[in-house]
Coordinates of C-alpha atoms in Angstrom, one line a residue:
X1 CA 7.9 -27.3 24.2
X2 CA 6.3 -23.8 25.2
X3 CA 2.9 -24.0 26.2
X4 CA 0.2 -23.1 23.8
X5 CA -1.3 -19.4 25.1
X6 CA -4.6 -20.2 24.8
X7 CA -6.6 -23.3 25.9
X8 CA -5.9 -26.2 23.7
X9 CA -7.8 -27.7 21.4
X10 CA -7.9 -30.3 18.9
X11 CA -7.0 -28.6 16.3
X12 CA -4.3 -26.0 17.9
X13 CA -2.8 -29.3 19.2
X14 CA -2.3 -30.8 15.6
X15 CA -1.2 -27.8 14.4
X16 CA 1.7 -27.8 17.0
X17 CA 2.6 -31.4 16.5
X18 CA 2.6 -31.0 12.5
X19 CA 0.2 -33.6 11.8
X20 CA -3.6 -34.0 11.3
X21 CA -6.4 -33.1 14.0
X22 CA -7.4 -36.7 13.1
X23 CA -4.3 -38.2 13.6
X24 CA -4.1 -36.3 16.4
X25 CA -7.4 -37.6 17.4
X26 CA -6.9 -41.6 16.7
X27 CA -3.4 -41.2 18.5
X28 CA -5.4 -39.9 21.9
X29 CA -8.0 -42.6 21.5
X30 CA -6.4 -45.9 20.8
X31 CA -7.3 -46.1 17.2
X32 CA -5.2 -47.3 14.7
X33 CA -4.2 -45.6 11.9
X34 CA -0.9 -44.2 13.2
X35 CA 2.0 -45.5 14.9
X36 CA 2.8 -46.4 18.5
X37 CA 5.7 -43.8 18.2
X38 CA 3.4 -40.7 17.0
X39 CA 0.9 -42.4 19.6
X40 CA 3.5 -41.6 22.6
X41 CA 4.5 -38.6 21.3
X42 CA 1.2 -36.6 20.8
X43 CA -0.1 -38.4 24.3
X44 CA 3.1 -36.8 26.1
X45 CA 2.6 -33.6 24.2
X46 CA -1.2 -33.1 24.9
X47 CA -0.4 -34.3 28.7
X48 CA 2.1 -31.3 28.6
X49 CA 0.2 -29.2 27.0
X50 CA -2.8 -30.1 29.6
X51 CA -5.3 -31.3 26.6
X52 CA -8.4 -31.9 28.2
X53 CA -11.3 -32.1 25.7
X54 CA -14.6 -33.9 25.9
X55 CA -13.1 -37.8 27.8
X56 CA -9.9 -37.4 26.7
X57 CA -8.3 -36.9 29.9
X58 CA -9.2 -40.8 30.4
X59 CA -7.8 -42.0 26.9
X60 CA -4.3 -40.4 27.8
X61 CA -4.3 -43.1 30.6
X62 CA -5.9 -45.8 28.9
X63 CA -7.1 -47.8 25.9
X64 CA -10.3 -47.1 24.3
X65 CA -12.3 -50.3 23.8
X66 CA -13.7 -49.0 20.8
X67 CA -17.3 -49.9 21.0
X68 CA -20.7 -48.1 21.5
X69 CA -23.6 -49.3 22.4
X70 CA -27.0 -48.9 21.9
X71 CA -30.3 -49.9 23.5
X72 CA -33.6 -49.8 21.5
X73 CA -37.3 -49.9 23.0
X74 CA -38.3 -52.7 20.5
X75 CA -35.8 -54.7 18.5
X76 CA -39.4 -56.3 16.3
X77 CA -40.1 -53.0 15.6
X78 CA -38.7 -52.7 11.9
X79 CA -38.3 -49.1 12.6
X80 CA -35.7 -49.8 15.2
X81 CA -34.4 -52.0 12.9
X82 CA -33.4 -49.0 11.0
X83 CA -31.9 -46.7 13.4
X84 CA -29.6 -49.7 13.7
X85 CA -28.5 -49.6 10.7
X86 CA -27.8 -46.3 10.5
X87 CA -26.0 -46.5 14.1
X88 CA -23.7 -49.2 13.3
X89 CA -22.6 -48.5 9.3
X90 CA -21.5 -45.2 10.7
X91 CA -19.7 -46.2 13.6
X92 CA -18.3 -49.1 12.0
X93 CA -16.8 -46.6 9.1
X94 CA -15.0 -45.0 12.0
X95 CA -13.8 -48.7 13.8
X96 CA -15.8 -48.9 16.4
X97 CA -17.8 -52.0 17.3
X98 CA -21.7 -52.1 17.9
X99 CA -23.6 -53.8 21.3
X100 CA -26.7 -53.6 20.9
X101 CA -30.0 -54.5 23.3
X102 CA -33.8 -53.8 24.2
X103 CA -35.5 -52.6 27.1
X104 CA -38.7 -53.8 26.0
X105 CA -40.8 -51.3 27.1
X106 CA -39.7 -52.2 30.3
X107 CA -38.0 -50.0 33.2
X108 CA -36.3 -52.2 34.9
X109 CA -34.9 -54.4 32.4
X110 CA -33.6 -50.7 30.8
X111 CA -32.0 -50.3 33.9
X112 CA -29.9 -53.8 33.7
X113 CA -29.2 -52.9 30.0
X114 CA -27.6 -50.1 31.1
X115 CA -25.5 -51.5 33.7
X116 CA -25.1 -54.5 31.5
X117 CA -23.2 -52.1 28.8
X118 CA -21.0 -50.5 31.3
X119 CA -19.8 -53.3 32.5
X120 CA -18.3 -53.7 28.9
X121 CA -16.9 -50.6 29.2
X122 CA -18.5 -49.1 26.4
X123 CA -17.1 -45.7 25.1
X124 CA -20.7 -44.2 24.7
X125 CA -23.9 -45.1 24.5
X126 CA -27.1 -44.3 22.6
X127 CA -30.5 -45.1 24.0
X128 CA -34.3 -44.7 23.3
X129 CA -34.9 -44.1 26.7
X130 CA -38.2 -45.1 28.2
X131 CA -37.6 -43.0 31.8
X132 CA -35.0 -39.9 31.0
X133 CA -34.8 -39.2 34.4
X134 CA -33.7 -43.1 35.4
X135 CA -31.6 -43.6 31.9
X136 CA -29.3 -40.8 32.6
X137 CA -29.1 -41.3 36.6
X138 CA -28.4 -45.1 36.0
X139 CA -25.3 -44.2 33.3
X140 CA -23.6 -41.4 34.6
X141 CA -23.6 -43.5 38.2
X142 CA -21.5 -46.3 35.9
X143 CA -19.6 -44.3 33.4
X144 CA -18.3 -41.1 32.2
X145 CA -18.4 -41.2 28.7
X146 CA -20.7 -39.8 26.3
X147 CA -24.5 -40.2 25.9
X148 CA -27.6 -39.2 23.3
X149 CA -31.0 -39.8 23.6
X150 CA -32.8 -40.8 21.0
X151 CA -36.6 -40.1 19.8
X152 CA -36.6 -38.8 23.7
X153 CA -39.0 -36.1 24.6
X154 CA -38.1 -32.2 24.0
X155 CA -37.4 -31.4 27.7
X156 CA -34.7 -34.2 27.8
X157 CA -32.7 -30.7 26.6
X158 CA -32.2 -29.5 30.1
X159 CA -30.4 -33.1 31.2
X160 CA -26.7 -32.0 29.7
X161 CA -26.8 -34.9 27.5
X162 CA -27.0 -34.9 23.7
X163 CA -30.6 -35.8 21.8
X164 CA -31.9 -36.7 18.6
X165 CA -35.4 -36.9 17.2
X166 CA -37.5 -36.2 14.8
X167 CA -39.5 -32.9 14.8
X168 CA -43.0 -33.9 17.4
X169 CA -44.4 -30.6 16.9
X170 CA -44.2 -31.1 12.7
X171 CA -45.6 -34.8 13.2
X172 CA -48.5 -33.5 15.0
X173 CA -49.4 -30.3 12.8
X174 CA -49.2 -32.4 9.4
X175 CA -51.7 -34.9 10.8
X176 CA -54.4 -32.6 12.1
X177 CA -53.8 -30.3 9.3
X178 CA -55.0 -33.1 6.8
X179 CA -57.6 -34.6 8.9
X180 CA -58.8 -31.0 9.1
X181 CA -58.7 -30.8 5.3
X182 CA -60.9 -33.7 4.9
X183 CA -63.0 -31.9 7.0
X184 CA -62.6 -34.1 10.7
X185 CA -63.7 -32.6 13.3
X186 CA -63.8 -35.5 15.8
X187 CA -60.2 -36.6 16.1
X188 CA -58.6 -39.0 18.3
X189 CA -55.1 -39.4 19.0
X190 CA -53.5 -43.0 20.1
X191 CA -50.7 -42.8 22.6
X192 CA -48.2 -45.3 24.4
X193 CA -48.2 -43.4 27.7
X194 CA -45.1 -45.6 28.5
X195 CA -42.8 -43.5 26.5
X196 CA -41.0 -40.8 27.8
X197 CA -42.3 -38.6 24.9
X198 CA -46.2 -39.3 25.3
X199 CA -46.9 -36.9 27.6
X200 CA -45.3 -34.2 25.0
X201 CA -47.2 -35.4 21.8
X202 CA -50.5 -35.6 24.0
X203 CA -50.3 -31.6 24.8
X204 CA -48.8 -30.7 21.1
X205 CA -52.2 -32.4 20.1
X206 CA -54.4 -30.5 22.6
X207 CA -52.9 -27.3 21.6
X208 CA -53.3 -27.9 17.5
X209 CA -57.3 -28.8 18.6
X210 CA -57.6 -26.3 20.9
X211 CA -56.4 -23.6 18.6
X212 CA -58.8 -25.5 15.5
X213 CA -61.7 -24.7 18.1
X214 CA -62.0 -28.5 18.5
X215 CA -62.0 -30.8 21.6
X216 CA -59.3 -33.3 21.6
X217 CA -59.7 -36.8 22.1
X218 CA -57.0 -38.9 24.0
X219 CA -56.5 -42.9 23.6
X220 CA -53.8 -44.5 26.4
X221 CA -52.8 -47.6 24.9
X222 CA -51.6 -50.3 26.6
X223 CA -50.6 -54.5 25.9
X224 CA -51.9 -55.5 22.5
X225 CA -55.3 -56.7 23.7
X226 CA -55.9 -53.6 25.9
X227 CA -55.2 -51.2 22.9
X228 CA -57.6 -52.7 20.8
X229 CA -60.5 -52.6 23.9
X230 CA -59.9 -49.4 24.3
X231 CA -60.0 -47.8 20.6
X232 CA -63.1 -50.3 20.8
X233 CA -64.9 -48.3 23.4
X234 CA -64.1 -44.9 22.1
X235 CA -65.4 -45.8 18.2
X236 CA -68.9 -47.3 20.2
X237 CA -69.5 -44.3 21.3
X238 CA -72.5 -41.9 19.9
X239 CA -70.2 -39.3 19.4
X240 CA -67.0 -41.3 18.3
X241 CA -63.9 -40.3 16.2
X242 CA -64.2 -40.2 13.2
X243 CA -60.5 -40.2 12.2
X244 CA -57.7 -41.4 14.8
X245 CA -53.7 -40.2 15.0
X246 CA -51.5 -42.8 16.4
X247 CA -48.0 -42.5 18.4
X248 CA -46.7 -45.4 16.0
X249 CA -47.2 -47.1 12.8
X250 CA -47.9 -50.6 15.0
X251 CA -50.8 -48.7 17.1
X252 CA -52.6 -48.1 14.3
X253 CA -52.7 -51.9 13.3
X254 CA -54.9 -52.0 16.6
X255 CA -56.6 -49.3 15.1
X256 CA -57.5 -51.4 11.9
X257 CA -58.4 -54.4 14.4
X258 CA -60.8 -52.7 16.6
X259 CA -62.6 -50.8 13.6
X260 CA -63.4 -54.3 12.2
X261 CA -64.8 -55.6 15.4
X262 CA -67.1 -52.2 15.4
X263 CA -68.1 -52.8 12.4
X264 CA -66.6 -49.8 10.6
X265 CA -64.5 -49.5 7.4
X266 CA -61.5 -47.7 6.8
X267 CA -61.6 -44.9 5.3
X268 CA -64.9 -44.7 4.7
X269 CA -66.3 -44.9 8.9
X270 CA -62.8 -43.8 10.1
X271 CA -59.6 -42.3 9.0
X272 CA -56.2 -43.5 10.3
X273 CA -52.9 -41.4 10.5
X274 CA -49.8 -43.5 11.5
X275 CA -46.3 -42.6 12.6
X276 CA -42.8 -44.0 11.2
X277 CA -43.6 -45.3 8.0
X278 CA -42.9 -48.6 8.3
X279 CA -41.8 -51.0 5.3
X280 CA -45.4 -53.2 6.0
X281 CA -47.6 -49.8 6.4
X282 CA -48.0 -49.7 2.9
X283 CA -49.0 -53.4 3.2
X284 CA -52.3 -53.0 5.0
X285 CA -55.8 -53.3 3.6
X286 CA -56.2 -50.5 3.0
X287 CA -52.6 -49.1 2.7
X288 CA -51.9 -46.9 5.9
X289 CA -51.2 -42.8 5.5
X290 CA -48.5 -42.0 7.7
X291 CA -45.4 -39.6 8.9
X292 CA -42.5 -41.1 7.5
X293 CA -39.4 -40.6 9.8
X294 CA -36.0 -41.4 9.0
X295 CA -34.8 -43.7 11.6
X296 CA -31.5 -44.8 9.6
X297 CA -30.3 -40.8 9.6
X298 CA -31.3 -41.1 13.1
X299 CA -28.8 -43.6 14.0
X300 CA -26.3 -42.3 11.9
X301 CA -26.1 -38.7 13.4
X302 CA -26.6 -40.3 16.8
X303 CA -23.4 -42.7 16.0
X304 CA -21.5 -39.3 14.8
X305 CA -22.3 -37.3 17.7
X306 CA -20.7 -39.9 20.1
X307 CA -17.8 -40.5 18.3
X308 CA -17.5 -36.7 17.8
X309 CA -17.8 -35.9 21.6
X310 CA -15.0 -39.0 22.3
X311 CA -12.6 -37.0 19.8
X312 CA -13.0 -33.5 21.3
X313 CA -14.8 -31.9 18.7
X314 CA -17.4 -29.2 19.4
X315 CA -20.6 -30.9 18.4
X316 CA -23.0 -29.1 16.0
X317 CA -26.3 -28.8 17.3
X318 CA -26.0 -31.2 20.2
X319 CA -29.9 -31.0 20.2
X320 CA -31.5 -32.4 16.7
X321 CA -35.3 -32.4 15.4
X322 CA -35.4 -33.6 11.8
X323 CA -37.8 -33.1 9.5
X324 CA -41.0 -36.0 9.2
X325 CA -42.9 -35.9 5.9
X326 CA -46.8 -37.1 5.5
X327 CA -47.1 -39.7 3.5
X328 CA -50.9 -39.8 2.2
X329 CA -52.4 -43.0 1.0
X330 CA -55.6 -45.2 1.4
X331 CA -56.6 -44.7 5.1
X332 CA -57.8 -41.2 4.9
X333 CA -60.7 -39.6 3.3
X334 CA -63.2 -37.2 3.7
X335 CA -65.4 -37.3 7.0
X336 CA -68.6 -38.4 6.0
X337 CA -70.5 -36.4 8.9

């Protein structure tokens, strides 16, 4: 057979073969779906052809093992709980099995996750990632398959590997802009400096303030008791917040904790603005205003965009914000000085 005059793709390879670029596909990767007679043949053609898209050089040699994994920070987090959902109903619908663990907010045990995974020779991997840096050194030492971060920070662009998110810089505007509305002008915001991102959603809020003409205010959180001292020193103070932004829908319950030991009511003495919209958020006394992200669409692109980079297919936007959304209820009102 001549070879093709151009390099080959996916799709120039079906269309030489006669059949389907996904058949084409699920013939170079193991899948069923077609039979071991059009798997030999398309694997001897592509070979000849010298088909050499995204890991597929590998799956001419061997068998896929057709599962991805995927490492959360916080598997009692319902919002991870989510993404997982997402993640596995969309890799599932393709046949591929789901491993799933937790780093725990912890870098080392991230590290044996990781390992742990590639050990099961995983054919990609998706991973909130505490340390970028250490996530991506750690992997690519063990394997050469395909990786996205997930809910990293923006510069995790420049790595090579595929991210998705939702949009930080959004998250923070919509929160300032309504505390602003109700006419804040002490703000806090509540970070987990642990997270890879932090460090990003700390200077997107000292930019917002800084272009308001207002000083920003910056809470480090830490274990549960520590967050709560913390948020408890800044609201004693003369000049405290009077409304605080947190990293997470589970920082602001400190919030709510430490304004009852100061004595202060929400909304009334102090405003709270959550992140992720958790199913209990709404729960709270009073119910907590927050930016809802979509975890489950999280997990499902994430899913698609491995599997899509293990078939050879150029990935759309390899780099993904999507949209957050403020959902306003009971733990905002208007400053009352």
């Amino acid at each position: 057979m001549p070879r093709m005059s151009s390099g080959p793709t996916l799709k120039g390879l079906a269309a030489l073969i006669g059949i389907s670029p996904s058949a084409v596909s699920m013939a170079l990767n193991g899948r069923p779906g077609v039979s071991d007679e059009l798997r030999e043949r398309v694997r001897a053609i592509a070979e000849e052809q010298g088909y050499r898209p995204n890991f597929a050089a590998r799956a001419l040699r061997v068998e896929r093992s057709n599962m991805l994994g995927l490492i959360s920070r916080n598997l009692s987090n319902p919002g991870y709980l989510r993404l997982i959902d997402g993640f596995s109903g969309a890799a599932e619908e393709q046949g591929y099995q789901i491993l799933i663990g937790t780093s725990d907010l912890d870098r080392s045990r991230e590290t044996n996750m990781i390992r742990a995974m590639t050990n099961r020779q995983l054919d990609g991997l998706a991973i909130a990632p505490i340390d970028v840096e250490a996530v991506l050194a750690t992997w690519r030492g063990e394997s050469d398959r395909p990786v996205v971060l997930v809910n990293s920070a923006r510069s995790a662009r420049s790595s090579g590997a595929m991210s998705i998110r939702g949009d930080a810089s959004q998250a923070v505007r919509l929160a300032v802009d309504h505390l602003l509305e109700l006419g804040h002008h002490r703000i806090g915001l509540l970070t987990n400096p642990g997270l890879s991102s932090a460090s990003e959603r700390v200077s997107l809020f000292r930019r917002k303030m800084k272009a308001a003409g207002l000083p920003s205010r910056v809470i480090s959180g830490g274990t549960a008791d520590e967050t709560v001292g913390r948020v408890l020193r800044a609201l004693s103070r003369v000049d405290r917040p009077t409304a605080v932004i947190t990293d997470s829908d589970l920082l602001a319950h400190h919030v709510y904790d430490a304004a009852i030991e100061a004595g202060l009511r929400i909304p009334r003495d102090l405003s709270v603005v959550g992140h992720d919209d958790l199913p209990t958020s709404h729960l709270l006394g009073p119910a907590l205003t927050t930016i809802a992200l979509d975890r489950f669409e999280i997990g499902r692109q994430a899913a698609t965009m491995l599997i899509g980079a293990l078939n050879g297919d150029e990935i759309e936007r390899p780099h993904r914000e999507l949209p957050v959304e403020l959902k306003v209820r009971k733990s905002t009102a208007r400053s009352a000085g």
